[in-house]
Amino acid sequence: MKLFGKPQPVSLALLATGVALTISACGSSPASTASQGAGPTSSSGAVTASASPAPAATSTGAGASAAVGALVPGFPQQLIPLMPKAAVESSSFDKNSSPASVALVGTIASPVDAVVAFYTSALTAQGFKEVPGNTVGSIKSKDFLRGDNETVNISVVETAGKSTFTIGANVAAGSIK
């Protein structure tokens, strides 16, 4: 049985963007984050929040778009709902690729297991089946499969009571509502 389709260049680029955002959100030291322009630091070296401009959206080609700080217009929330009280870090959607690709990076003040449980429930209600395995290294990661080639992955890391989750989906364009 074939579990995954041929990787699509746009899908991989969008997924890489989500992974890079997750890594930068979870793995940067305060000093390196400040040097990257994330915000001013206080005398203790911690990054402090600063006002952000409106969310940015970009188009990466016909039918492909991405947004930072918001759900991209047309984001399929029935496929990947935003967990209540979660904040969107970035999102992307390419409905014209085959399979269509969707990505979401978010944060929430909930434990990792609560995030995984929410998305497991949402995905299994849509006919996705859990693939055995719950981690990749020390990262909580769960894969789902529907049919022979529709896949979803959720990865979650928790730092100081805040979970950052990355969800990537490759599904048939006709199944996106």
mmCIF file of C-alpha atoms in Angstrom:
data_model
loop_
_atom_site.group_PDB
_atom_site.id
_atom_site.type_symbol
_atom_site.label_atom_id
_atom_site.label_comp_id
_atom_site.label_asym_id
_atom_site.label_seq_id
_atom_site.Cartn_x
_atom_site.Cartn_y
_atom_site.Cartn_z
ATOM 1 C CA MET A 1 0.000 0.000 0.000
ATOM 2 C CA LYS A 2 1.322 3.424 -0.917
ATOM 3 C CA LEU A 3 1.137 5.784 2.105
ATOM 4 C CA PHE A 4 2.328 9.030 0.618
ATOM 5 C CA GLY A 5 2.112 10.624 -2.809
ATOM 6 C CA LYS A 6 4.909 12.300 -4.693
ATOM 7 C CA PRO A 7 6.161 15.381 -2.786
ATOM 8 C CA GLN A 8 5.142 18.610 -4.470
ATOM 9 C CA PRO A 9 7.713 21.468 -4.577
ATOM 10 C CA VAL A 10 5.205 24.111 -3.440
ATOM 11 C CA SER A 11 3.882 21.833 -0.696
ATOM 12 C CA LEU A 12 7.379 21.203 0.572
ATOM 13 C CA ALA A 13 8.205 24.914 0.506
ATOM 14 C CA LEU A 14 5.071 25.760 2.468
ATOM 15 C CA LEU A 15 5.733 22.985 4.970
ATOM 16 C CA ALA A 16 9.344 24.143 5.320
ATOM 17 C CA THR A 17 8.092 27.641 6.125
ATOM 18 C CA GLY A 18 5.881 26.246 8.883
ATOM 19 C CA VAL A 19 8.699 24.155 10.302
ATOM 20 C CA ALA A 20 11.070 27.141 10.239
ATOM 21 C CA LEU A 21 8.512 29.245 12.097
ATOM 22 C CA THR A 22 8.028 26.504 14.671
ATOM 23 C CA ILE A 23 11.754 26.091 15.207
ATOM 24 C CA SER A 24 12.276 29.826 15.540
ATOM 25 C CA ALA A 25 9.357 30.088 17.972
ATOM 26 C CA CYS A 26 10.546 27.213 20.122
ATOM 27 C CA GLY A 27 14.279 26.990 19.815
ATOM 28 C CA SER A 28 15.667 30.507 19.700
ATOM 29 C CA SER A 29 17.415 32.075 22.615
ATOM 30 C CA PRO A 30 16.228 35.552 23.643
ATOM 31 C CA ALA A 31 19.449 37.113 22.372
ATOM 32 C CA SER A 32 19.246 35.470 18.959
ATOM 33 C CA THR A 33 15.537 36.277 18.670
ATOM 34 C CA ALA A 34 16.203 39.940 19.383
ATOM 35 C CA SER A 35 19.028 40.034 16.858
ATOM 36 C CA GLN A 36 16.622 38.656 14.258
ATOM 37 C CA GLY A 37 14.321 41.613 14.769
ATOM 38 C CA ALA A 38 11.616 39.867 16.767
ATOM 39 C CA GLY A 39 11.389 42.669 19.299
ATOM 40 C CA PRO A 40 13.303 44.713 21.811
ATOM 41 C CA THR A 41 14.814 43.022 24.816
ATOM 42 C CA SER A 42 14.474 44.092 28.414
ATOM 43 C CA SER A 43 17.426 44.470 30.745
ATOM 44 C CA SER A 44 16.971 40.838 31.790
ATOM 45 C CA GLY A 45 17.528 39.733 28.190
ATOM 46 C CA ALA A 46 13.949 38.518 27.664
ATOM 47 C CA VAL A 47 12.147 39.434 24.477
ATOM 48 C CA THR A 48 9.270 41.815 25.036
ATOM 49 C CA ALA A 49 6.222 42.076 22.835
ATOM 50 C CA SER A 50 5.963 44.940 20.410
ATOM 51 C CA ALA A 51 3.123 46.147 18.242
ATOM 52 C CA SER A 52 2.941 44.241 14.979
ATOM 53 C CA PRO A 53 1.706 45.489 11.642
ATOM 54 C CA ALA A 54 -1.355 43.882 10.073
ATOM 55 C CA PRO A 55 -0.929 40.216 9.096
ATOM 56 C CA ALA A 56 0.932 39.742 5.852
ATOM 57 C CA ALA A 57 -0.443 37.561 3.077
ATOM 58 C CA THR A 58 1.468 36.524 -0.003
ATOM 59 C CA SER A 59 0.626 34.600 -3.106
ATOM 60 C CA THR A 60 3.161 31.983 -4.166
ATOM 61 C CA GLY A 61 1.568 31.236 -7.529
ATOM 62 C CA ALA A 62 -1.800 30.479 -9.068
ATOM 63 C CA GLY A 63 -4.018 29.318 -6.203
ATOM 64 C CA ALA A 64 -1.257 29.218 -3.585
ATOM 65 C CA SER A 65 -1.115 31.741 -0.763
ATOM 66 C CA ALA A 66 0.350 32.149 2.693
ATOM 67 C CA ALA A 67 -0.267 34.495 5.611
ATOM 68 C CA VAL A 68 1.613 35.377 8.776
ATOM 69 C CA GLY A 69 -0.465 36.087 11.879
ATOM 70 C CA ALA A 70 -3.795 35.080 10.305
ATOM 71 C CA LEU A 71 -5.603 32.381 8.404
ATOM 72 C CA VAL A 72 -4.991 32.862 4.701
ATOM 73 C CA PRO A 73 -8.163 33.771 2.747
ATOM 74 C CA GLY A 74 -9.995 30.583 1.754
ATOM 75 C CA PHE A 75 -8.271 28.483 4.451
ATOM 76 C CA PRO A 76 -10.270 25.225 4.772
ATOM 77 C CA GLN A 77 -11.346 25.471 8.402
ATOM 78 C CA GLN A 78 -13.636 22.466 8.071
ATOM 79 C CA LEU A 79 -10.590 20.334 7.238
ATOM 80 C CA ILE A 80 -8.283 21.898 9.827
ATOM 81 C CA PRO A 81 -10.272 23.865 12.405
ATOM 82 C CA LEU A 82 -8.466 26.388 14.568
ATOM 83 C CA MET A 83 -8.415 25.163 18.148
ATOM 84 C CA PRO A 84 -10.457 27.528 20.370
ATOM 85 C CA LYS A 85 -8.252 30.183 22.042
ATOM 86 C CA ALA A 86 -5.315 29.365 19.727
ATOM 87 C CA ALA A 87 -3.384 32.122 17.968
ATOM 88 C CA VAL A 88 -2.379 31.734 14.328
ATOM 89 C CA GLU A 89 1.330 32.198 13.669
ATOM 90 C CA SER A 90 1.115 31.368 9.955
ATOM 91 C CA SER A 91 -1.032 29.538 7.453
ATOM 92 C CA SER A 92 -0.860 28.483 3.827
ATOM 93 C CA PHE A 93 -3.144 26.913 1.275
ATOM 94 C CA ASP A 94 -2.564 25.668 -2.260
ATOM 95 C CA LYS A 95 -5.809 24.375 -3.718
ATOM 96 C CA ASN A 96 -4.409 23.979 -7.221
ATOM 97 C CA SER A 97 -1.651 21.491 -6.401
ATOM 98 C CA SER A 98 -2.380 17.790 -6.606
ATOM 99 C CA PRO A 99 -2.848 16.880 -3.852
ATOM 100 C CA ALA A 100 -3.986 20.218 -2.383
ATOM 101 C CA SER A 101 -1.787 21.320 0.514
ATOM 102 C CA VAL A 102 -2.752 23.125 3.700
ATOM 103 C CA ALA A 103 -0.512 24.199 6.584
ATOM 104 C CA LEU A 104 -1.155 25.878 9.928
ATOM 105 C CA VAL A 105 1.204 26.962 12.687
ATOM 106 C CA GLY A 106 -0.423 28.102 15.925
ATOM 107 C CA THR A 107 0.179 28.620 19.616
ATOM 108 C CA ILE A 108 -2.011 28.049 22.643
ATOM 109 C CA ALA A 109 -1.693 27.993 26.425
ATOM 110 C CA SER A 110 -2.653 24.314 26.646
ATOM 111 C CA PRO A 111 -0.654 21.141 27.211
ATOM 112 C CA VAL A 112 0.620 19.142 24.223
ATOM 113 C CA ASP A 113 -1.756 16.250 24.908
ATOM 114 C CA ALA A 114 -4.806 18.576 24.805
ATOM 115 C CA VAL A 115 -3.743 19.913 21.401
ATOM 116 C CA VAL A 116 -3.192 16.411 20.003
ATOM 117 C CA ALA A 117 -6.543 15.238 21.428
ATOM 118 C CA PHE A 118 -8.423 18.176 19.844
ATOM 119 C CA TYR A 119 -6.971 17.576 16.380
ATOM 120 C CA THR A 120 -7.241 13.775 16.657
ATOM 121 C CA SER A 121 -10.959 14.179 17.339
ATOM 122 C CA ALA A 122 -11.415 16.687 14.491
ATOM 123 C CA LEU A 123 -9.549 14.522 11.979
ATOM 124 C CA THR A 124 -11.024 11.140 12.908
ATOM 125 C CA ALA A 125 -14.517 12.684 12.617
ATOM 126 C CA GLN A 126 -13.616 13.355 8.960
ATOM 127 C CA GLY A 127 -12.588 9.758 8.290
ATOM 128 C CA PHE A 128 -8.844 10.049 8.893
ATOM 129 C CA LYS A 129 -7.237 7.073 10.626
ATOM 130 C CA GLU A 130 -4.381 7.386 13.101
ATOM 131 C CA VAL A 131 -1.060 5.958 11.944
ATOM 132 C CA PRO A 132 0.880 4.166 14.717
ATOM 133 C CA GLY A 133 3.493 6.280 16.462
ATOM 134 C CA ASN A 134 3.251 9.368 18.630
ATOM 135 C CA THR A 135 6.675 11.009 18.568
ATOM 136 C CA VAL A 136 9.595 11.888 16.357
ATOM 137 C CA GLY A 137 12.574 12.040 18.667
ATOM 138 C CA SER A 138 11.340 14.050 21.642
ATOM 139 C CA ILE A 139 8.654 15.911 19.618
ATOM 140 C CA LYS A 140 5.011 14.854 19.932
ATOM 141 C CA SER A 141 3.990 14.043 16.356
ATOM 142 C CA LYS A 142 0.928 12.264 15.014
ATOM 143 C CA ASP A 143 0.168 11.173 11.431
ATOM 144 C CA PHE A 144 -3.248 10.505 9.921
ATOM 145 C CA LEU A 145 -4.257 8.802 6.676
ATOM 146 C CA ARG A 146 -7.533 8.852 4.729
ATOM 147 C CA GLY A 147 -7.848 6.545 1.761
ATOM 148 C CA ASP A 148 -4.589 5.756 0.011
ATOM 149 C CA ASN A 149 -3.062 9.208 -0.329
ATOM 150 C CA GLU A 150 -4.636 11.884 1.906
ATOM 151 C CA THR A 151 -2.331 12.647 4.812
ATOM 152 C CA VAL A 152 -2.196 14.990 7.797
ATOM 153 C CA ASN A 153 0.613 15.462 10.305
ATOM 154 C CA ILE A 154 0.481 17.380 13.550
ATOM 155 C CA SER A 155 3.595 18.144 15.580
ATOM 156 C CA VAL A 156 3.486 19.921 18.937
ATOM 157 C CA VAL A 157 6.140 21.254 21.284
ATOM 158 C CA GLU A 158 5.549 22.878 24.660
ATOM 159 C CA THR A 159 7.690 25.552 26.270
ATOM 160 C CA ALA A 160 6.789 27.305 29.533
ATOM 161 C CA GLY A 161 3.139 26.207 29.356
ATOM 162 C CA LYS A 162 2.667 27.359 25.755
ATOM 163 C CA SER A 163 2.228 24.781 22.994
ATOM 164 C CA THR A 164 3.258 25.515 19.423
ATOM 165 C CA PHE A 165 1.667 23.232 16.858
ATOM 166 C CA THR A 166 2.343 22.682 13.176
ATOM 167 C CA ILE A 167 -0.219 20.930 11.002
ATOM 168 C CA GLY A 168 0.418 19.945 7.410
ATOM 169 C CA ALA A 169 -2.152 18.270 5.161
ATOM 170 C CA ASN A 170 -2.078 16.908 1.637
ATOM 171 C CA VAL A 171 -5.595 16.037 0.503
ATOM 172 C CA ALA A 172 -7.619 15.611 -2.676
ATOM 173 C CA ALA A 173 -8.752 19.037 -3.888
ATOM 174 C CA GLY A 174 -12.341 17.782 -4.012
ATOM 175 C CA SER A 175 -12.339 17.022 -0.286
ATOM 176 C CA ILE A 176 -11.592 20.621 0.716
ATOM 177 C CA LYS A 177 -14.675 22.503 1.804
#
